[in-house]
Coordinates of C-alpha atoms and ligand atoms in Angstrom, one line a residue:
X1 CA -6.9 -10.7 21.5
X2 CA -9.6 -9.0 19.2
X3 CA -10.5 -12.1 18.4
X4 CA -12.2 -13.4 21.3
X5 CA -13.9 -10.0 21.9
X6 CA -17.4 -10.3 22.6
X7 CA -18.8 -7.5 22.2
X8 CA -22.3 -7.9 23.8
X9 CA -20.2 -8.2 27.1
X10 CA -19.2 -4.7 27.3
X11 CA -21.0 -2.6 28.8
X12 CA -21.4 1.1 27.2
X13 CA -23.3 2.9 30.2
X14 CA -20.5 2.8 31.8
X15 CA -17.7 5.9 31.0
X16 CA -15.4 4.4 28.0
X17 CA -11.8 3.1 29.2
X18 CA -8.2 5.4 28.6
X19 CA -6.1 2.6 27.2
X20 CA -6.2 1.1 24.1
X21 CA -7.4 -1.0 22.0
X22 CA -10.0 -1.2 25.0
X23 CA -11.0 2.2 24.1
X24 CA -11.7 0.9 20.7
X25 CA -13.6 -1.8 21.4
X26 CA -16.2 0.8 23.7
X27 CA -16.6 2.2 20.8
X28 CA -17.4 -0.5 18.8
X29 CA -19.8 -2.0 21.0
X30 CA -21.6 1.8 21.1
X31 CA -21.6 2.0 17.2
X32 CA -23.3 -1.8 17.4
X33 CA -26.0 -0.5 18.9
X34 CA -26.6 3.1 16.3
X35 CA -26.1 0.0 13.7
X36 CA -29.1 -2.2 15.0
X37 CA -31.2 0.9 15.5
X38 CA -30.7 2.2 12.1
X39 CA -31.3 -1.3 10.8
X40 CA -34.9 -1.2 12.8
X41 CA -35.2 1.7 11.1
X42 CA -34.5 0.9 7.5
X43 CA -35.9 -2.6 7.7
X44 CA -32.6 -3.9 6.1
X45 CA -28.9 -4.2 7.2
X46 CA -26.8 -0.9 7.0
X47 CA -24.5 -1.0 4.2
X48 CA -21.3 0.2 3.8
X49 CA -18.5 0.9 0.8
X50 CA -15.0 1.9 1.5
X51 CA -12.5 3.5 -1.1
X52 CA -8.8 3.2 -1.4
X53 CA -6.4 5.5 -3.6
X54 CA -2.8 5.3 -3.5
X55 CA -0.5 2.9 -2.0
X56 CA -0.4 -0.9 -0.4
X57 CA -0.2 1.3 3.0
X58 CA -3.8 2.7 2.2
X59 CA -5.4 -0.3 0.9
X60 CA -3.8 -2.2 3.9
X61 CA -5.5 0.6 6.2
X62 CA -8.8 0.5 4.4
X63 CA -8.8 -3.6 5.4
X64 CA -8.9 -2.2 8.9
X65 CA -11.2 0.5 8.5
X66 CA -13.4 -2.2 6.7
X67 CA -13.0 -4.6 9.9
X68 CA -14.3 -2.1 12.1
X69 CA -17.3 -1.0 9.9
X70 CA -17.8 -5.0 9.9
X71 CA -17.4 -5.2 13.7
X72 CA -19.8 -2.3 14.1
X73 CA -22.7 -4.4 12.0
X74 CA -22.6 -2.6 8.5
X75 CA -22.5 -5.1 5.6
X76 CA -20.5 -4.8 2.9
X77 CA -22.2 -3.1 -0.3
X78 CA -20.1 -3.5 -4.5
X79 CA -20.4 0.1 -5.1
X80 CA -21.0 3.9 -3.7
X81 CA -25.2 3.2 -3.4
X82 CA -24.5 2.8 0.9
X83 CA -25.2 3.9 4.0
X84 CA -21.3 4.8 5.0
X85 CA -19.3 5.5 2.1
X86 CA -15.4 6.3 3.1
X87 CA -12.4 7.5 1.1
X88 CA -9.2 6.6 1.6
X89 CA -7.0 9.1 0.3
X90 CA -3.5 9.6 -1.1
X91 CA -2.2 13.0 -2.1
X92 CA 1.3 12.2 -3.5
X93 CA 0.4 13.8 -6.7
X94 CA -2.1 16.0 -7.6
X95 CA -4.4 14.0 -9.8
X96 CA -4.7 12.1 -7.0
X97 CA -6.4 15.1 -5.2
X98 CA -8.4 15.5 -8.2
X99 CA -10.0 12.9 -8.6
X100 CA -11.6 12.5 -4.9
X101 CA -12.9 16.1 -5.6
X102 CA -14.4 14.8 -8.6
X103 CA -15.8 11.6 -7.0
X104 CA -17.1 14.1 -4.0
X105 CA -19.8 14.7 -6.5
X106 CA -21.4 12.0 -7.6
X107 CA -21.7 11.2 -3.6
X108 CA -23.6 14.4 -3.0
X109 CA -26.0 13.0 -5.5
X110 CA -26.2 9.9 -4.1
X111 CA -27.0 11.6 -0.5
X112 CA -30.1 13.5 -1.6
X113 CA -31.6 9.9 -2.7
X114 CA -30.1 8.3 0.2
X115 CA -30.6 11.3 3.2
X116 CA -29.0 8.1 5.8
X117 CA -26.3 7.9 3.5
X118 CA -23.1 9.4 5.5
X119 CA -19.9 10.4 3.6
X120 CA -16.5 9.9 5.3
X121 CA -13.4 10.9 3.8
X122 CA -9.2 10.1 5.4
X123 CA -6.1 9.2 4.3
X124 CA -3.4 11.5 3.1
X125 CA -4.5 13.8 1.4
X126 CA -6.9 15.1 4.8
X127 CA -3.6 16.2 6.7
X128 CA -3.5 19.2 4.1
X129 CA -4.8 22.2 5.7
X130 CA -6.0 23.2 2.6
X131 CA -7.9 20.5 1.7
X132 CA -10.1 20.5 5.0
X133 CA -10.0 24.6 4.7
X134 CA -11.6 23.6 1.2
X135 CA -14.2 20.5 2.1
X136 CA -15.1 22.4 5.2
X137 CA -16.4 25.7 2.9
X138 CA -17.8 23.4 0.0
X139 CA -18.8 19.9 1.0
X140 CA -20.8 20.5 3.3
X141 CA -22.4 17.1 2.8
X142 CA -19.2 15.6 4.0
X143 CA -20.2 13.8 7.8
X144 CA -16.8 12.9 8.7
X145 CA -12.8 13.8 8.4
X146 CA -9.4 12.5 9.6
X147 CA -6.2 12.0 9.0
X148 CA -3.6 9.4 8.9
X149 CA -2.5 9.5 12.7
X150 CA -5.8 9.1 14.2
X151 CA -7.1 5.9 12.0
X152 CA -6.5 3.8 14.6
X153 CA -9.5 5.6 16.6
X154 CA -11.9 5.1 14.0
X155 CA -14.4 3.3 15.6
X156 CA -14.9 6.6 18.6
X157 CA -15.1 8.6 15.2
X158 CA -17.5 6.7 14.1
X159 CA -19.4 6.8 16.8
X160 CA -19.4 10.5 17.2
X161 CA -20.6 11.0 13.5
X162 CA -23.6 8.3 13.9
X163 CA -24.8 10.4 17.1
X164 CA -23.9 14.4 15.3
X165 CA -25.7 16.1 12.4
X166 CA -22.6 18.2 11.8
X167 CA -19.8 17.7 10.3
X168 CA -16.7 15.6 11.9
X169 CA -13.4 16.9 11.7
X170 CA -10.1 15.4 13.5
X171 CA -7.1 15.5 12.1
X172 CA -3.9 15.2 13.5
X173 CA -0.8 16.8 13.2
X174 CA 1.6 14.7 14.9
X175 CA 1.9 10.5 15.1
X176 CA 0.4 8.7 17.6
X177 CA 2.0 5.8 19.1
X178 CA 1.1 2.7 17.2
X179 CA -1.8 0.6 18.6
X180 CA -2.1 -3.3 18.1
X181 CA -4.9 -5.9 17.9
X182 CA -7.4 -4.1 16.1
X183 CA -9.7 -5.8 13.8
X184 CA -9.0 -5.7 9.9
X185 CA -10.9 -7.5 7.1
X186 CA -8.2 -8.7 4.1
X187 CA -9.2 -8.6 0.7
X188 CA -7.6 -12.4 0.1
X189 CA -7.9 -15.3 2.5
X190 CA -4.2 -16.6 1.4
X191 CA -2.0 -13.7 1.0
X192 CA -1.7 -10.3 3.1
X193 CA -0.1 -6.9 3.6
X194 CA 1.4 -6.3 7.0
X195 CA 2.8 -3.4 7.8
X196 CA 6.2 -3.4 9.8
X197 CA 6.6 0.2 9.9
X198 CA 5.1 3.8 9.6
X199 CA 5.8 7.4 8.3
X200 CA 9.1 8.2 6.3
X201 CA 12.2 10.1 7.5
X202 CA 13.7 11.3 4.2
X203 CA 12.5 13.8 3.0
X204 CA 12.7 13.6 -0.4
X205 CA 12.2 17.4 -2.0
X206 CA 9.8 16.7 -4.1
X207 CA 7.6 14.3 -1.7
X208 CA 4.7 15.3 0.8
X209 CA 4.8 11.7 2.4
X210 CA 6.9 12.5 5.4
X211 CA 4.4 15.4 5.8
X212 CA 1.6 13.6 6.0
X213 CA 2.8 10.2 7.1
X214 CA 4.9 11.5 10.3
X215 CA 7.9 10.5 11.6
X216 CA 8.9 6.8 11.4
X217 CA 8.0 4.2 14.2
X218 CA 8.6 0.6 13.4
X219 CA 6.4 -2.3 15.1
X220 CA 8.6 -4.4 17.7
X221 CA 9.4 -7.7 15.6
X222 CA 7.6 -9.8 18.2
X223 CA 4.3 -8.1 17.3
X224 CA 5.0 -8.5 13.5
X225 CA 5.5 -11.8 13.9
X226 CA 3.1 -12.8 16.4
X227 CA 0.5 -11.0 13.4
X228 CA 1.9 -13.7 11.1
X229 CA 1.9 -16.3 12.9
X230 CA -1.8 -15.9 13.3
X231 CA -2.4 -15.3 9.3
X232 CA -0.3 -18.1 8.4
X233 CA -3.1 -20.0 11.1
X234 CA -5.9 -18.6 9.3
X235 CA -4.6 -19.7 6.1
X236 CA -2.3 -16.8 4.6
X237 CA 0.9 -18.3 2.6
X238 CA 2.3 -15.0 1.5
X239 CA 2.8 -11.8 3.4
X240 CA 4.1 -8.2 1.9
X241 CA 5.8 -6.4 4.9
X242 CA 4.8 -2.7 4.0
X243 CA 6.6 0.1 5.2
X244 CA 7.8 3.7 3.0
X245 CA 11.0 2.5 3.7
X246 CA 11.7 -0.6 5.2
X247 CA 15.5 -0.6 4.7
X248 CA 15.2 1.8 8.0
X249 CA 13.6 -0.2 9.8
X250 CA 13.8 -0.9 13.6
X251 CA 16.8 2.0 13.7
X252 CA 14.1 3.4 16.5
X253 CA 13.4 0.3 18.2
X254 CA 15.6 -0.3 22.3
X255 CA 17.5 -2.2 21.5
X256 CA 17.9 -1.4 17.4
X257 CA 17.0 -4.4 15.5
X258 CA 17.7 -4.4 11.3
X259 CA 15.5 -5.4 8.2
X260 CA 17.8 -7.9 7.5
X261 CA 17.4 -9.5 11.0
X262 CA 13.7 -9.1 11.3
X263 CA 13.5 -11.2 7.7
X264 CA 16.0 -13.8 8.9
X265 CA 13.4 -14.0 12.2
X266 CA 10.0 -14.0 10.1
X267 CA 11.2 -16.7 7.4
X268 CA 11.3 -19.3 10.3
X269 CA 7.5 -19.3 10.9
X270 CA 6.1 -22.4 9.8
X271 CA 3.6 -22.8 7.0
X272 CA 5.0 -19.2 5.8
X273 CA 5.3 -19.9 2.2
X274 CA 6.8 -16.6 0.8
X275 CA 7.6 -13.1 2.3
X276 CA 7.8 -10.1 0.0
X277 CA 8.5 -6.8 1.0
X278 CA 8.0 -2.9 0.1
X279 CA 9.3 -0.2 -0.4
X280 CA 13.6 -0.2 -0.4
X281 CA 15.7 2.7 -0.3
X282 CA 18.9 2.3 -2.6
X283 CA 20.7 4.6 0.1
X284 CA 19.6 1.9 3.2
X285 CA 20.1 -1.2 1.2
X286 CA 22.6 -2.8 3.2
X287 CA 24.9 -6.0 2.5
X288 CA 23.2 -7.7 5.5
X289 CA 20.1 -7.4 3.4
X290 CA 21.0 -9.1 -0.2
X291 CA 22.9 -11.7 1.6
X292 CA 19.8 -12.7 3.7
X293 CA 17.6 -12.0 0.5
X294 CA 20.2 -14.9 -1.5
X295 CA 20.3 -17.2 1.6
X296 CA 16.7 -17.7 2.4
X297 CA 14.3 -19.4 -0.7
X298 CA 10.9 -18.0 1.3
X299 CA 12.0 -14.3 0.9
X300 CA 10.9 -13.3 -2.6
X301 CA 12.9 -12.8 -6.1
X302 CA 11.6 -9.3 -6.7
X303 CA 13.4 -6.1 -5.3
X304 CA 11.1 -2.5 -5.7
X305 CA 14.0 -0.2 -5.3
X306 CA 12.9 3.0 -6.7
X307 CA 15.9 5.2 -9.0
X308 CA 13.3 8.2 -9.3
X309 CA 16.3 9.5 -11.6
X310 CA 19.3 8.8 -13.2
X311 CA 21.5 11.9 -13.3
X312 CA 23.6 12.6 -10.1
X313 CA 22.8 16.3 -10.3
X314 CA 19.4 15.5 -10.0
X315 CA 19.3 12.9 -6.9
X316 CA 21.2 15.3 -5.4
X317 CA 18.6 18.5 -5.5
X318 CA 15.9 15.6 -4.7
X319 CA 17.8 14.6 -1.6
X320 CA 17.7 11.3 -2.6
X321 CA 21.8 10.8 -0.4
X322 CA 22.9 8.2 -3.5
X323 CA 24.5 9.0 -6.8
X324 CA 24.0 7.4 -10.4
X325 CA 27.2 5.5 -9.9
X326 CA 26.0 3.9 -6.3
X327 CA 22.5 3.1 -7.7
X328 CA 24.5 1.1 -10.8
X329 CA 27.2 -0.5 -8.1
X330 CA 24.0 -1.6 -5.9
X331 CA 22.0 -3.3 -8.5
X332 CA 24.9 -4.9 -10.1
X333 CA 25.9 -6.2 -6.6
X334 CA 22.2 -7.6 -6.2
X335 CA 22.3 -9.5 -9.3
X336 CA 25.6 -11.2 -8.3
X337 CA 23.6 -12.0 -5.1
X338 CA 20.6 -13.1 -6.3
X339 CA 20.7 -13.9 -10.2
X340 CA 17.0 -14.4 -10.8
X341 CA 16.2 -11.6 -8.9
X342 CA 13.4 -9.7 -10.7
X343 CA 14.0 -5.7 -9.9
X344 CA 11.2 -2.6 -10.4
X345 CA 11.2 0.8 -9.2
X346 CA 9.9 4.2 -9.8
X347 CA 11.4 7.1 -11.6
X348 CA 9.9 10.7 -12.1
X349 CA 10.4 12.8 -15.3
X350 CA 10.4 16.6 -15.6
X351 CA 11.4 17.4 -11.7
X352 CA 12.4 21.1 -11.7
X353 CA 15.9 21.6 -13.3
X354 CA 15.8 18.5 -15.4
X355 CA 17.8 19.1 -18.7
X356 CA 17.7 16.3 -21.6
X357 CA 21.4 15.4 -20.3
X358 CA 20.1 14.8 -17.0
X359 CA 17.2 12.6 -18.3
X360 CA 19.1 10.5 -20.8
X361 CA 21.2 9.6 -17.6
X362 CA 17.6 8.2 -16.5
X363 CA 17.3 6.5 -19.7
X364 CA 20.7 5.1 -19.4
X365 CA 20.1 4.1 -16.1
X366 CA 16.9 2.0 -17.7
X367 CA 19.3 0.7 -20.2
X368 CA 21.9 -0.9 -18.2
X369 CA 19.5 -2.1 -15.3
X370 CA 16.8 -4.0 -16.5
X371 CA 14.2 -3.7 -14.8
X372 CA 11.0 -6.1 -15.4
X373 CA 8.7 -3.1 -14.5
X374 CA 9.1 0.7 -13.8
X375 CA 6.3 2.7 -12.9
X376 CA 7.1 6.6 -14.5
X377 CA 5.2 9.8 -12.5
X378 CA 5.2 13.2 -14.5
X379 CA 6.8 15.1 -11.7
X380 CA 3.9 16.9 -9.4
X381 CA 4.0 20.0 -7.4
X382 CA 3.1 19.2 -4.2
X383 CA 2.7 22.7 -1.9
X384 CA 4.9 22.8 1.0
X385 CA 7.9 20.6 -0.6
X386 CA 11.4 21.9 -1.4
X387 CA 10.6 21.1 -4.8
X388 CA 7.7 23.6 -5.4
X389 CA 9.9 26.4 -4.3
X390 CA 12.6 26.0 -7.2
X391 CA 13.3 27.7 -9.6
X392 CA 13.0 26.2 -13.1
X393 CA 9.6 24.1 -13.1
X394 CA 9.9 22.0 -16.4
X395 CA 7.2 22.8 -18.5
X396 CA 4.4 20.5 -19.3
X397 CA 5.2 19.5 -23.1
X398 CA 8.8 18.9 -22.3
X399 CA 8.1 17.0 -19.4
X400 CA 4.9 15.2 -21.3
X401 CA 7.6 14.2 -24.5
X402 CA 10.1 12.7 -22.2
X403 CA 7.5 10.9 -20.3
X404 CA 6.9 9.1 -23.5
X405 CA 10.2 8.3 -24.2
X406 CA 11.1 7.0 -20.8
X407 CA 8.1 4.6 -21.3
X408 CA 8.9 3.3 -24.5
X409 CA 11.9 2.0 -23.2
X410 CA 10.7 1.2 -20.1
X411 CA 8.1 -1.2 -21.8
X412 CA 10.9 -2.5 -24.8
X413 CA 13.1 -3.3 -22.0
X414 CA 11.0 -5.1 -19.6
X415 CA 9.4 -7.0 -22.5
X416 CA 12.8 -8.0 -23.7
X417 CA 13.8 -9.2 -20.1
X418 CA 10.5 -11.1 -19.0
X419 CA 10.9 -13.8 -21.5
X420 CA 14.0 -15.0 -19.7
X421 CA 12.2 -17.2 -17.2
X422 CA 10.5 -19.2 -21.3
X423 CA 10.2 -22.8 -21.0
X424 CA 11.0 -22.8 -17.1
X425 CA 8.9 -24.4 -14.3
X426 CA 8.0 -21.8 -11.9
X427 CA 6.4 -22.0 -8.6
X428 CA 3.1 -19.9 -8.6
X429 CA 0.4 -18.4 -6.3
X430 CA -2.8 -19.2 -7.7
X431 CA -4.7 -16.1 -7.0
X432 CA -7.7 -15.4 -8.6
X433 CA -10.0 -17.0 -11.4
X434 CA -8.9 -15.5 -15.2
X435 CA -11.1 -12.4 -15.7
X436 CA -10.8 -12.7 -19.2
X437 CA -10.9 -16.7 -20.0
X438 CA -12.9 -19.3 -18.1
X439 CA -11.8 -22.3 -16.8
X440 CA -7.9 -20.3 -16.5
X441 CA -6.5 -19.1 -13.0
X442 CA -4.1 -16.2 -12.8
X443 CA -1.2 -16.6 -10.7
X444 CA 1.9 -15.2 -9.4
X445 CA 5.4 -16.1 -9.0
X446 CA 8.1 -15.1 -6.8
X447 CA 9.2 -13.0 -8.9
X448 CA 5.8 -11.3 -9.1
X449 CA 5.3 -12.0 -12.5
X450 CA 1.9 -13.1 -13.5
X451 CA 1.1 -16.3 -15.0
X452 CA -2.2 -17.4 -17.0
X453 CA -2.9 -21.1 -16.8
X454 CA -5.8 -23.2 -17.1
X455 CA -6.9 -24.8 -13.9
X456 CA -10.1 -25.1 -11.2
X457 CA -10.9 -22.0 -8.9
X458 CA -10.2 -24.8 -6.1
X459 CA -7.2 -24.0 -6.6
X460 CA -7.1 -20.4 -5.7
X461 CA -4.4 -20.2 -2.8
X462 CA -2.3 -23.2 -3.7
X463 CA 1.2 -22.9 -4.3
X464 CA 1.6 -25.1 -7.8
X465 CA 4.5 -25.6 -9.9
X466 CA 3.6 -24.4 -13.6
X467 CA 5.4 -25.0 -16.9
X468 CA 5.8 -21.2 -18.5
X469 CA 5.1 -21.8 -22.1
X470 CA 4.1 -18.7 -24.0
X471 CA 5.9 -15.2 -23.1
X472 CA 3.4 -12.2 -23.7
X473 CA 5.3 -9.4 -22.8
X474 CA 4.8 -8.6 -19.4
X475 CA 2.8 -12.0 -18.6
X476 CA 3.1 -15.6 -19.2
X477 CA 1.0 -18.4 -20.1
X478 CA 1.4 -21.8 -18.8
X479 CA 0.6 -25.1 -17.8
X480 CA 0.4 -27.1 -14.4
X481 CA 2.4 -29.9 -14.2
X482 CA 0.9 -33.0 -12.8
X483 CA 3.2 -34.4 -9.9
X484 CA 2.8 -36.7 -6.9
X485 CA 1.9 -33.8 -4.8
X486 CA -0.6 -31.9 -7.5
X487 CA -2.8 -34.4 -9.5
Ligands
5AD1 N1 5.6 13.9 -8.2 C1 5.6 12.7 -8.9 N2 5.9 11.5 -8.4 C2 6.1 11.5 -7.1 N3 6.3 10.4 -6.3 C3 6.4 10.9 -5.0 N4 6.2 12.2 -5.0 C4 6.0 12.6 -6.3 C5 5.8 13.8 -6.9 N5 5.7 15.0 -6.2 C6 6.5 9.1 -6.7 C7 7.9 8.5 -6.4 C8 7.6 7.5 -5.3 C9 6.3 7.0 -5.8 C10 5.5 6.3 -4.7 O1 5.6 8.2 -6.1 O2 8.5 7.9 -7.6 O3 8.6 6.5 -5.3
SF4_2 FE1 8.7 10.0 -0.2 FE2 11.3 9.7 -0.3 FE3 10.0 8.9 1.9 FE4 9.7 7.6 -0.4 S1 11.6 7.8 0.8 S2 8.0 8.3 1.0 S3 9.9 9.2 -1.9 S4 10.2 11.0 1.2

């Protein structure tokens, strides 16, 4: 266990094991020792600031990146002003990609005030070719890059970059098997992401994921859950099972085991308050699934199950393997399930081909669903996609206006539906203080709608039931009520 690692034990003159996470820890106990130097050095503790763009995946593999850079001896620092500063990166659209170009300079400036300051940059958008082509010719400054594959072997990067003045470059193309029992630093101390699965198989025409990601390879269930079991012990109520598409998973495991089943096995840990899980694919959503979704009261009231669009025509040249009509016969079939079910997903405008008939069957779609939330993506052209190559790219003020539209209803419609929970008493998960009001806690419920109440911060990680009295739109306002468990 990485737990009861000591790392003062190991001994580093010695060649550094094959197997992992032995390997890992070598490397740890190595980058320990640049740590201390560099701390004799500066006269203060090494700091460290790590990054995260994108998804739950990411920020979930920035908590490891950040346990490692804690194991190593590097405290953690509130902004860029550090001695290791590392990006996480996503690239599934392209401002994404912008944006850690433009952040890329305001580091360099930071480096010729800091000259121990080292710059690391991984994460999605480092398994384009292009990208490192491009940071190898023009950010020079950069000390280290890798990829998605090879995260789990940060600590021998790490390592390497502390002992070279050049710059670091690994990146993978192909998955690695997945390694357990590393260390990982979470963000809260009473919820957590864990992730069940990796890489996506669909290939979706317009998405770069499964090019950057890999291949799927799902975690054996008794890993998952032995994971769980040791949050729950260290105080975690709530987990979010991450995978691209967790309706998949285990179809790679000897002997194949299903979402459905892993879910029934995970809701009997003890202490486990509430599982949520993300993200669904409508074409994998199976009737196993909603029935264990109705059955057990630990699995969460909230369903992410992304439409992307609504015309036929359209899911069809995104290879998205589902039509309007099965999307519509799916949801309805999870609201019979599971009335109080709260559902979101994701749709993208102006993919290449779209006509106004095909987008006001996503409108339509939006209409008859009603979702609570729907995040909307101006369609992005991601090099190397089937998508870039078509004909017919929409053009930006076409796509921009329906945007707009989409929103407008999005937001009318998931205002509308919100309210429906008024008056109720709600079972929340007090998470954090109220950033706007003191003396209030924000919380969430299983549902994932947020709730504004006024409370104590000791409360922060209690379950509590709360008395929804004031509906603002995509939020609530409430009240604790005072029973013989909560007074
Ligand atoms: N352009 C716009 N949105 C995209 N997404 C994925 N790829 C693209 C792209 N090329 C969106 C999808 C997905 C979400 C995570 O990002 O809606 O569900
Ligand atoms: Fe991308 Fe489709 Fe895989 Fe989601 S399911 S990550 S949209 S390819």
């Amino acid at each position: 266990m990485y737990a009861e690692i000591d790392f003062t034990t190991i001994d580093t003159s010695q060649e550094p094991p094959q197997e992992e996470p032995a390997r890992q820890y070598y490397f740890i106990a190595k980058c320990r020792q640049h740590v201390k130097h560099l701390e004799e050095k500066l006269g203060r503790r090494p700091t460290f600031f790590t990054q995260t763009f994108g998804c739950q995946m990411n920020a979930r593999d920035s908590e490891k990146l950040t346990g490692i850079l804690q194991a190593a001896g590097y405290e953690k620092a509130s902004s860029e002003e550090a001695d290791f500063v590392i990006y996480n990166t996503c690239t599934v659209r392209e401002n994404a990609n912008q944006r850690v170009y433009g952040r890329l300079g305001y580091l360099h400036s930071l480096k010729k005030r800091n000259p121990h300051m080292q710059i690391a940059l991984c994460g999605c958008m480092m398994q384009e070719a292009h990208v490192v082509e491009k940071l190898q010719k023009s950010y020079f400054f950069v000390d280290l890059i890798f990829g998605t594959h090879n995260l789990y072997k940060f600590a021998e990067l790490l390592d390497t970059t502390l002992e070279s003045d050049r710059m670091v470059v690994d990146v993978w193309e192909k998955e690695h098997t997945i390694v357990e029992d590393l260390p990982c630093d979470r963000k809260y101390s009473f919820k957590s992401g864990v992730n069940i699965m990796f890489g996506c198989n669909n290939f979706c025409s317009y998405c770069i994921v499964p090019y950057v990601r890999g291949r799927e390879r799902s975690r054996s269930p008794e890993a998952i859950s032995e994971e769980i079991r040791q949050l729950v012990q260290n105080g975690v109520r709530e987990v979010m099972l991450l995978g691209q598409n967790v309706n998949s998973y285990g179809k790679d495991l000897l002997p194949p085991v299903s979402f459905a089943r892993l879910l029934e096995e995970l809701q009997k840990i003890p202490n486990l308050a509430r599982i949520r899980f993300m993200t669904s694919h409508p074409k994998d959503l199976s009737p196993e699934l909603i029935q264990v979704m109705a059955k057990y009261p630990k699995i969460c009231r909230h369903l992410h199950l992304p439409l992307q669009s609504g015309s036929s025509r359209i899911l069809q040249k995104m290879n998205r393997r589902y039509d309007k009509e099965d999307y519509l016969a799916l949801t309805e079939k999870i609201r019979e399930a599971v009335p109080d079910i709260s559902l979101t997903t994701d749709i993208i405008v102006g993919f290449p081909g779209e006509t106004e008939e095909d987008f006001l069957e996503t409108l339509d779609v939006v209409e008859r669903v009603g979702y609570d939330t729907a995040f909307t993506f101006l369609y992005s052209r991601r090099t190397g996609t089937p998508a870039a190559a078509m004909p017919e790219q929409i053009p930006e003020d076409v796509a921009k206006d329906r945007f707009d539209r989409l929103l407008a209803l999005v937001q009318e419609k998931g205002r509308a539906r919100s309210g429906r929970f008024m008056g109720s008493i709600q079972e929340v998960l007090v998470e954090e203080k109220n950033a706007a009001k003191e003396g209030w806690l924000t919380g969430r419920m299983s549902q994932n709608l947020l709730v504004h109440f006024p409370g104590s911060a000791a409360l922060i990680g209690e379950l509590l039931p709360v008395r929804l009295t004031k509906c603002k739109g995509f939020y609530y306002i409430g009240e604790q009520v005072k029973c013989h468990y909560h007074q």
